[in-house]
Amino acid sequence: MSRRIRLSAWTRTGCYTCKRRHKKCDGQKPRCLACTRLNLDCVQSDVFCAVPAGRAPSRRKRAIPQAAPFKSSPPVDRPGSRGPTPLHDQAGEGEEERLTLSRLPSTYRPKGFHFDISQPECWLFQYYVERLSGLLVNAIGHENPLQSLIVPRVLSSPLLLRTVCAVSALHRSSYAQDGGTMFQTEATGYYVRALSDLREHVPLLHGKDNSGLLQTVLLSSIFLCKYEIIKDGVTNWRRHLKGIESFCQLLGGDGSAAPMPDVMEFAQSFITYHKGIASLTEQGASVMHPDETARDASHDAFVDTPSQNSVLQPVDPYMGFSKCLIVLLRRVMGLLNLNSDGGEILPLVALELQHILVLLSRRNWTAEHFLIPKGMTQETIARLVHVSRAYENAVHACLHSVIEELSAREGAEQEVWEGLRAMLPVGKEAALTGCIDDIRLVPCDSPEEAGLLPVLFIVACETDSPEQMMTVLQRVTVLEAHVGLGNIRYAAALLREVWSRRMQLQQWHGWRGLLATTNWDLIIT
């Protein structure tokens, strides 16, 4: 009698390759141990691809949705890999909604949609909840603001749902094995309809008791901005960001922001983060005044004396512990555009440099200065500390770079600029090495990994070490595969070009000139 082979049931965890072989998977990414040992293509799957254990095949009666499921960590350049299976087992009406909402914390689990929703929209919303909402923020605890703020409002707003679907479809297209044409077409359709709806909503904002509409318009505008980041559409991204900032200023001026403090706080965080990081790759980064620095980084972070800084700060969803450092980074880049009105620029640079160094010396980005949210693990806190240390060293490296560029541009006596450089407490090489050391301590595919792109960009543009450059390029490549944003892909291509020129021309640091030839067409948020 032949031996009967006992196969494992399919479960909700593990890679698709082990599921297809009915083998137990350890769930490691991007390759599990079983696939590594057998030299198999490890096709990562997700909760939508899995068939629940114990479900009889005869229950598969419903038609599959138009959108194919996604892969959490897609393989790179593996043409022979098989894709995951379609979404099955939709046993009855309303099952799609239950699949999506059952994993949300009960504190903001909604009751149901207040309008008709199509099957593709439901799947894209599910993709957003399960996958994308965790990728688009860098520091989360028990609650993710991209779920707690967005999900309840999506259920009553077709406009917000369309913007979420546009972002989800566009992000999903980067993982499609056929090039994602279908998802790109869907994303464009949702984006165009959302813009049309937004124009129709704007004239209705001037009435009374319209707090819900104001929140919807503001959050929808933020998602349109996120769409352009994923698409790497710099021109429209800048327009959306400027519109969001103007809208927030308008709401704050007439008191309309009072009924929605959580939404306004999230919007201000979004603006501060993107303006700070954009200063690295913008032509003519605006000069920040001290009052603007205090406002953007919160008054408690930049008070006049260190002893006054006794109020714990909330952990920022985009910047984690690094909010003050990102604001300072924008202030550092503003040194390149100081206006002396025809006089000597050196005294202005020296005065501003002293202010920046005083703020750096307060070190208000360590964990003890923050109110740790409920549910944030010690591992997450440790990773956020490493990210903030990397930003601290990146600010020091940028200070050296700015002084070098100003000295070459102004043509003053080099001894004077050397005196400014001597004021810096950390050397450039030591700062770049510190960045690399802390970057290595942030695990790949962790939620905080996406926040490393600006630091990686700074190291790649400023280092002269081939070892450091190779480390950065490898990490950016991994980041591109894990996060799937179009701007990361373009940033990686630019960094390869930077290093190619540096290999040909020793000590070449003209990356800003190279970026200018592309009309400063780069987003690294």
PDB file of N, CA and C in Angstrom, residues 393-464:
ATOM      1  N   ASN A 393      23.175  63.442  13.036  1.00  0.00           N
ATOM      2  CA  ASN A 393      24.430  63.420  12.290  1.00  0.00           C
ATOM      3  C   ASN A 393      24.259  63.985  10.887  1.00  0.00           C
ATOM      4  N   ALA A 394      23.085  63.773  10.290  1.00  0.00           N
ATOM      5  CA  ALA A 394      22.839  64.323   8.954  1.00  0.00           C
ATOM      6  C   ALA A 394      22.822  65.846   8.982  1.00  0.00           C
ATOM      7  N   VAL A 395      22.267  66.438  10.031  1.00  0.00           N
ATOM      8  CA  VAL A 395      22.272  67.897  10.162  1.00  0.00           C
ATOM      9  C   VAL A 395      23.706  68.408  10.253  1.00  0.00           C
ATOM     10  N   HIS A 396      24.551  67.736  11.030  1.00  0.00           N
ATOM     11  CA  HIS A 396      25.961  68.135  11.122  1.00  0.00           C
ATOM     12  C   HIS A 396      26.652  68.019   9.761  1.00  0.00           C
ATOM     13  N   ALA A 397      26.378  66.942   9.026  1.00  0.00           N
ATOM     14  CA  ALA A 397      26.987  66.783   7.704  1.00  0.00           C
ATOM     15  C   ALA A 397      26.524  67.881   6.750  1.00  0.00           C
ATOM     16  N   CYS A 398      25.241  68.243   6.825  1.00  0.00           N
ATOM     17  CA  CYS A 398      24.722  69.312   5.966  1.00  0.00           C
ATOM     18  C   CYS A 398      25.336  70.663   6.319  1.00  0.00           C
ATOM     19  N   LEU A 399      25.602  70.906   7.592  1.00  0.00           N
ATOM     20  CA  LEU A 399      26.269  72.152   7.982  1.00  0.00           C
ATOM     21  C   LEU A 399      27.647  72.247   7.327  1.00  0.00           C
ATOM     22  N   HIS A 400      28.408  71.167   7.360  1.00  0.00           N
ATOM     23  CA  HIS A 400      29.712  71.163   6.687  1.00  0.00           C
ATOM     24  C   HIS A 400      29.542  71.413   5.190  1.00  0.00           C
ATOM     25  N   SER A 401      28.566  70.743   4.575  1.00  0.00           N
ATOM     26  CA  SER A 401      28.359  70.887   3.137  1.00  0.00           C
ATOM     27  C   SER A 401      27.973  72.313   2.764  1.00  0.00           C
ATOM     28  N   VAL A 402      27.100  72.934   3.554  1.00  0.00           N
ATOM     29  CA  VAL A 402      26.658  74.297   3.264  1.00  0.00           C
ATOM     30  C   VAL A 402      27.815  75.285   3.407  1.00  0.00           C
ATOM     31  N   ILE A 403      28.627  75.130   4.442  1.00  0.00           N
ATOM     32  CA  ILE A 403      29.773  76.028   4.623  1.00  0.00           C
ATOM     33  C   ILE A 403      30.756  75.876   3.463  1.00  0.00           C
ATOM     34  N   GLU A 404      30.980  74.635   3.008  1.00  0.00           N
ATOM     35  CA  GLU A 404      31.867  74.419   1.863  1.00  0.00           C
ATOM     36  C   GLU A 404      31.331  75.116   0.617  1.00  0.00           C
ATOM     37  N   GLU A 405      30.027  74.996   0.382  1.00  0.00           N
ATOM     38  CA  GLU A 405      29.451  75.617  -0.811  1.00  0.00           C
ATOM     39  C   GLU A 405      29.461  77.136  -0.715  1.00  0.00           C
ATOM     40  N   LEU A 406      29.170  77.679   0.451  1.00  0.00           N
ATOM     41  CA  LEU A 406      29.183  79.133   0.617  1.00  0.00           C
ATOM     42  C   LEU A 406      30.592  79.699   0.453  1.00  0.00           C
ATOM     43  N   SER A 407      31.585  79.005   0.994  1.00  0.00           N
ATOM     44  CA  SER A 407      32.960  79.496   0.866  1.00  0.00           C
ATOM     45  C   SER A 407      33.407  79.507  -0.587  1.00  0.00           C
ATOM     46  N   ALA A 408      33.003  78.482  -1.356  1.00  0.00           N
ATOM     47  CA  ALA A 408      33.358  78.453  -2.775  1.00  0.00           C
ATOM     48  C   ALA A 408      32.591  79.506  -3.567  1.00  0.00           C
ATOM     49  N   ARG A 409      31.362  79.785  -3.165  1.00  0.00           N
ATOM     50  CA  ARG A 409      30.530  80.739  -3.908  1.00  0.00           C
ATOM     51  C   ARG A 409      30.880  82.183  -3.602  1.00  0.00           C
ATOM     52  N   GLU A 410      31.139  82.495  -2.330  1.00  0.00           N
ATOM     53  CA  GLU A 410      31.374  83.880  -1.928  1.00  0.00           C
ATOM     54  C   GLU A 410      32.800  84.337  -2.209  1.00  0.00           C
ATOM     55  N   GLY A 411      33.748  83.419  -2.230  1.00  0.00           N
ATOM     56  CA  GLY A 411      35.116  83.779  -2.552  1.00  0.00           C
ATOM     57  C   GLY A 411      35.830  84.583  -1.490  1.00  0.00           C
ATOM     58  N   ALA A 412      35.361  84.558  -0.259  1.00  0.00           N
ATOM     59  CA  ALA A 412      36.038  85.284   0.814  1.00  0.00           C
ATOM     60  C   ALA A 412      37.286  84.513   1.250  1.00  0.00           C
ATOM     61  N   GLU A 413      38.016  85.089   2.181  1.00  0.00           N
ATOM     62  CA  GLU A 413      39.219  84.436   2.673  1.00  0.00           C
ATOM     63  C   GLU A 413      38.862  83.101   3.333  1.00  0.00           C
ATOM     64  N   GLN A 414      39.574  82.067   2.940  1.00  0.00           N
ATOM     65  CA  GLN A 414      39.265  80.725   3.416  1.00  0.00           C
ATOM     66  C   GLN A 414      39.475  80.581   4.917  1.00  0.00           C
ATOM     67  N   GLU A 415      40.367  81.404   5.494  1.00  0.00           N
ATOM     68  CA  GLU A 415      40.590  81.301   6.937  1.00  0.00           C
ATOM     69  C   GLU A 415      39.322  81.618   7.723  1.00  0.00           C
ATOM     70  N   VAL A 416      38.528  82.561   7.196  1.00  0.00           N
ATOM     71  CA  VAL A 416      37.291  82.937   7.883  1.00  0.00           C
ATOM     72  C   VAL A 416      36.302  81.774   7.863  1.00  0.00           C
ATOM     73  N   TRP A 417      36.161  81.130   6.711  1.00  0.00           N
ATOM     74  CA  TRP A 417      35.236  80.006   6.613  1.00  0.00           C
ATOM     75  C   TRP A 417      35.741  78.810   7.406  1.00  0.00           C
ATOM     76  N   GLU A 418      37.055  78.642   7.460  1.00  0.00           N
ATOM     77  CA  GLU A 418      37.610  77.572   8.283  1.00  0.00           C
ATOM     78  C   GLU A 418      37.288  77.800   9.756  1.00  0.00           C
ATOM     79  N   GLY A 419      37.233  79.076  10.154  1.00  0.00           N
ATOM     80  CA  GLY A 419      36.842  79.382  11.527  1.00  0.00           C
ATOM     81  C   GLY A 419      35.410  78.972  11.814  1.00  0.00           C
ATOM     82  N   LEU A 420      34.514  79.173  10.829  1.00  0.00           N
ATOM     83  CA  LEU A 420      33.127  78.723  10.999  1.00  0.00           C
ATOM     84  C   LEU A 420      33.060  77.202  11.070  1.00  0.00           C
ATOM     85  N   ARG A 421      33.839  76.551  10.236  1.00  0.00           N
ATOM     86  CA  ARG A 421      33.831  75.083  10.249  1.00  0.00           C
ATOM     87  C   ARG A 421      34.366  74.545  11.576  1.00  0.00           C
ATOM     88  N   ALA A 422      35.297  75.268  12.165  1.00  0.00           N
ATOM     89  CA  ALA A 422      35.852  74.831  13.448  1.00  0.00           C
ATOM     90  C   ALA A 422      34.838  74.937  14.580  1.00  0.00           C
ATOM     91  N   MET A 423      33.771  75.727  14.382  1.00  0.00           N
ATOM     92  CA  MET A 423      32.731  75.842  15.400  1.00  0.00           C
ATOM     93  C   MET A 423      31.894  74.572  15.505  1.00  0.00           C
ATOM     94  N   LEU A 424      31.888  73.755  14.462  1.00  0.00           N
ATOM     95  CA  LEU A 424      31.034  72.567  14.443  1.00  0.00           C
ATOM     96  C   LEU A 424      31.611  71.498  15.362  1.00  0.00           C
ATOM     97  N   PRO A 425      30.793  70.921  16.234  1.00  0.00           N
ATOM     98  CA  PRO A 425      31.312  69.957  17.226  1.00  0.00           C
ATOM     99  C   PRO A 425      31.641  68.593  16.650  1.00  0.00           C
ATOM    100  N   VAL A 426      31.138  68.285  15.448  1.00  0.00           N
ATOM    101  CA  VAL A 426      31.350  66.967  14.844  1.00  0.00           C
ATOM    102  C   VAL A 426      31.918  67.163  13.446  1.00  0.00           C
ATOM    103  N   GLY A 427      32.964  66.422  13.113  1.00  0.00           N
ATOM    104  CA  GLY A 427      33.527  66.478  11.774  1.00  0.00           C
ATOM    105  C   GLY A 427      32.597  65.837  10.757  1.00  0.00           C
ATOM    106  N   LYS A 428      32.802  66.179   9.489  1.00  0.00           N
ATOM    107  CA  LYS A 428      31.918  65.673   8.441  1.00  0.00           C
ATOM    108  C   LYS A 428      32.025  64.160   8.299  1.00  0.00           C
ATOM    109  N   GLU A 429      33.234  63.626   8.270  1.00  0.00           N
ATOM    110  CA  GLU A 429      33.398  62.179   8.124  1.00  0.00           C
ATOM    111  C   GLU A 429      32.799  61.431   9.312  1.00  0.00           C
ATOM    112  N   ALA A 430      32.989  61.970  10.513  1.00  0.00           N
ATOM    113  CA  ALA A 430      32.418  61.328  11.703  1.00  0.00           C
ATOM    114  C   ALA A 430      30.896  61.370  11.666  1.00  0.00           C
ATOM    115  N   ALA A 431      30.327  62.474  11.173  1.00  0.00           N
ATOM    116  CA  ALA A 431      28.868  62.580  11.077  1.00  0.00           C
ATOM    117  C   ALA A 431      28.314  61.570  10.085  1.00  0.00           C
ATOM    118  N   LEU A 432      28.965  61.430   8.926  1.00  0.00           N
ATOM    119  CA  LEU A 432      28.500  60.467   7.924  1.00  0.00           C
ATOM    120  C   LEU A 432      28.634  59.035   8.438  1.00  0.00           C
ATOM    121  N   THR A 433      29.721  58.747   9.141  1.00  0.00           N
ATOM    122  CA  THR A 433      29.888  57.410   9.722  1.00  0.00           C
ATOM    123  C   THR A 433      28.821  57.131  10.775  1.00  0.00           C
ATOM    124  N   GLY A 434      28.508  58.141  11.592  1.00  0.00           N
ATOM    125  CA  GLY A 434      27.442  57.972  12.581  1.00  0.00           C
ATOM    126  C   GLY A 434      26.100  57.703  11.942  1.00  0.00           C
ATOM    127  N   CYS A 435      25.825  58.367  10.817  1.00  0.00           N
ATOM    128  CA  CYS A 435      24.581  58.106  10.081  1.00  0.00           C
ATOM    129  C   CYS A 435      24.495  56.642   9.665  1.00  0.00           C
ATOM    130  N   ILE A 436      25.561  56.152   9.056  1.00  0.00           N
ATOM    131  CA  ILE A 436      25.575  54.770   8.575  1.00  0.00           C
ATOM    132  C   ILE A 436      25.407  53.789   9.730  1.00  0.00           C
ATOM    133  N   ASP A 437      26.077  54.047  10.839  1.00  0.00           N
ATOM    134  CA  ASP A 437      25.992  53.140  11.989  1.00  0.00           C
ATOM    135  C   ASP A 437      24.559  53.028  12.505  1.00  0.00           C
ATOM    136  N   ASP A 438      23.852  54.160  12.600  1.00  0.00           N
ATOM    137  CA  ASP A 438      22.472  54.110  13.099  1.00  0.00           C
ATOM    138  C   ASP A 438      21.517  53.561  12.057  1.00  0.00           C
ATOM    139  N   ILE A 439      21.770  53.807  10.782  1.00  0.00           N
ATOM    140  CA  ILE A 439      20.929  53.243   9.726  1.00  0.00           C
ATOM    141  C   ILE A 439      20.974  51.720   9.780  1.00  0.00           C
ATOM    142  N   ARG A 440      22.145  51.164  10.025  1.00  0.00           N
ATOM    143  CA  ARG A 440      22.283  49.707  10.082  1.00  0.00           C
ATOM    144  C   ARG A 440      21.508  49.102  11.241  1.00  0.00           C
ATOM    145  N   LEU A 441      21.222  49.883  12.263  1.00  0.00           N
ATOM    146  CA  LEU A 441      20.506  49.374  13.433  1.00  0.00           C
ATOM    147  C   LEU A 441      18.988  49.420  13.264  1.00  0.00           C
ATOM    148  N   VAL A 442      18.507  49.978  12.144  1.00  0.00           N
ATOM    149  CA  VAL A 442      17.071  49.982  11.842  1.00  0.00           C
ATOM    150  C   VAL A 442      16.802  48.812  10.901  1.00  0.00           C
ATOM    151  N   PRO A 443      16.061  47.780  11.332  1.00  0.00           N
ATOM    152  CA  PRO A 443      15.881  46.588  10.501  1.00  0.00           C
ATOM    153  C   PRO A 443      15.158  46.899   9.199  1.00  0.00           C
ATOM    154  N   CYS A 444      15.508  46.141   8.179  1.00  0.00           N
ATOM    155  CA  CYS A 444      14.796  46.250   6.906  1.00  0.00           C
ATOM    156  C   CYS A 444      13.343  45.803   7.087  1.00  0.00           C
ATOM    157  N   ASP A 445      12.442  46.451   6.365  1.00  0.00           N
ATOM    158  CA  ASP A 445      11.009  46.143   6.385  1.00  0.00           C
ATOM    159  C   ASP A 445      10.350  46.494   7.708  1.00  0.00           C
ATOM    160  N   SER A 446      10.999  47.306   8.542  1.00  0.00           N
ATOM    161  CA  SER A 446      10.348  47.808   9.753  1.00  0.00           C
ATOM    162  C   SER A 446       9.577  49.075   9.404  1.00  0.00           C
ATOM    163  N   PRO A 447       8.536  49.437  10.178  1.00  0.00           N
ATOM    164  CA  PRO A 447       7.748  50.636   9.848  1.00  0.00           C
ATOM    165  C   PRO A 447       8.578  51.911   9.806  1.00  0.00           C
ATOM    166  N   GLU A 448       9.651  51.970  10.571  1.00  0.00           N
ATOM    167  CA  GLU A 448      10.470  53.184  10.630  1.00  0.00           C
ATOM    168  C   GLU A 448      11.446  53.284   9.464  1.00  0.00           C
ATOM    169  N   GLU A 449      11.562  52.239   8.665  1.00  0.00           N
ATOM    170  CA  GLU A 449      12.554  52.230   7.594  1.00  0.00           C
ATOM    171  C   GLU A 449      12.294  53.322   6.565  1.00  0.00           C
ATOM    172  N   ALA A 450      11.014  53.604   6.278  1.00  0.00           N
ATOM    173  CA  ALA A 450      10.694  54.596   5.255  1.00  0.00           C
ATOM    174  C   ALA A 450      11.215  55.979   5.614  1.00  0.00           C
ATOM    175  N   GLY A 451      11.363  56.266   6.910  1.00  0.00           N
ATOM    176  CA  GLY A 451      11.857  57.573   7.320  1.00  0.00           C
ATOM    177  C   GLY A 451      13.341  57.769   7.093  1.00  0.00           C
ATOM    178  N   LEU A 452      14.039  56.737   6.616  1.00  0.00           N
ATOM    179  CA  LEU A 452      15.485  56.828   6.429  1.00  0.00           C
ATOM    180  C   LEU A 452      15.882  57.409   5.081  1.00  0.00           C
ATOM    181  N   LEU A 453      14.956  57.550   4.139  1.00  0.00           N
ATOM    182  CA  LEU A 453      15.337  57.980   2.793  1.00  0.00           C
ATOM    183  C   LEU A 453      16.066  59.322   2.782  1.00  0.00           C
ATOM    184  N   PRO A 454      15.592  60.372   3.489  1.00  0.00           N
ATOM    185  CA  PRO A 454      16.345  61.637   3.469  1.00  0.00           C
ATOM    186  C   PRO A 454      17.767  61.492   4.011  1.00  0.00           C
ATOM    187  N   VAL A 455      17.938  60.690   5.070  1.00  0.00           N
ATOM    188  CA  VAL A 455      19.276  60.501   5.638  1.00  0.00           C
ATOM    189  C   VAL A 455      20.169  59.743   4.659  1.00  0.00           C
ATOM    190  N   LEU A 456      19.620  58.706   4.029  1.00  0.00           N
ATOM    191  CA  LEU A 456      20.378  57.969   3.020  1.00  0.00           C
ATOM    192  C   LEU A 456      20.785  58.884   1.868  1.00  0.00           C
ATOM    193  N   PHE A 457      19.882  59.768   1.483  1.00  0.00           N
ATOM    194  CA  PHE A 457      20.167  60.707   0.397  1.00  0.00           C
ATOM    195  C   PHE A 457      21.329  61.629   0.768  1.00  0.00           C
ATOM    196  N   ILE A 458      21.319  62.146   1.989  1.00  0.00           N
ATOM    197  CA  ILE A 458      22.384  63.051   2.434  1.00  0.00           C
ATOM    198  C   ILE A 458      23.731  62.334   2.442  1.00  0.00           C
ATOM    199  N   VAL A 459      23.766  61.124   2.987  1.00  0.00           N
ATOM    200  CA  VAL A 459      25.029  60.382   3.047  1.00  0.00           C
ATOM    201  C   VAL A 459      25.555  60.113   1.644  1.00  0.00           C
ATOM    202  N   ALA A 460      24.671  59.680   0.744  1.00  0.00           N
ATOM    203  CA  ALA A 460      25.107  59.351  -0.613  1.00  0.00           C
ATOM    204  C   ALA A 460      25.652  60.565  -1.351  1.00  0.00           C
ATOM    205  N   CYS A 461      25.062  61.732  -1.109  1.00  0.00           N
ATOM    206  CA  CYS A 461      25.495  62.938  -1.817  1.00  0.00           C
ATOM    207  C   CYS A 461      26.769  63.537  -1.237  1.00  0.00           C
ATOM    208  N   GLU A 462      27.090  63.233   0.010  1.00  0.00           N
ATOM    209  CA  GLU A 462      28.216  63.897   0.669  1.00  0.00           C
ATOM    210  C   GLU A 462      29.417  62.995   0.922  1.00  0.00           C
ATOM    211  N   THR A 463      29.242  61.682   0.892  1.00  0.00           N
ATOM    212  CA  THR A 463      30.352  60.805   1.244  1.00  0.00           C
ATOM    213  C   THR A 463      31.345  60.657   0.095  1.00  0.00           C
ATOM    214  N   ASP A 464      32.593  60.397   0.442  1.00  0.00           N
ATOM    215  CA  ASP A 464      33.630  60.045  -0.526  1.00  0.00           C
ATOM    216  C   ASP A 464      34.067  58.594  -0.358  1.00  0.00           C
TER     217      ASP A 464
END
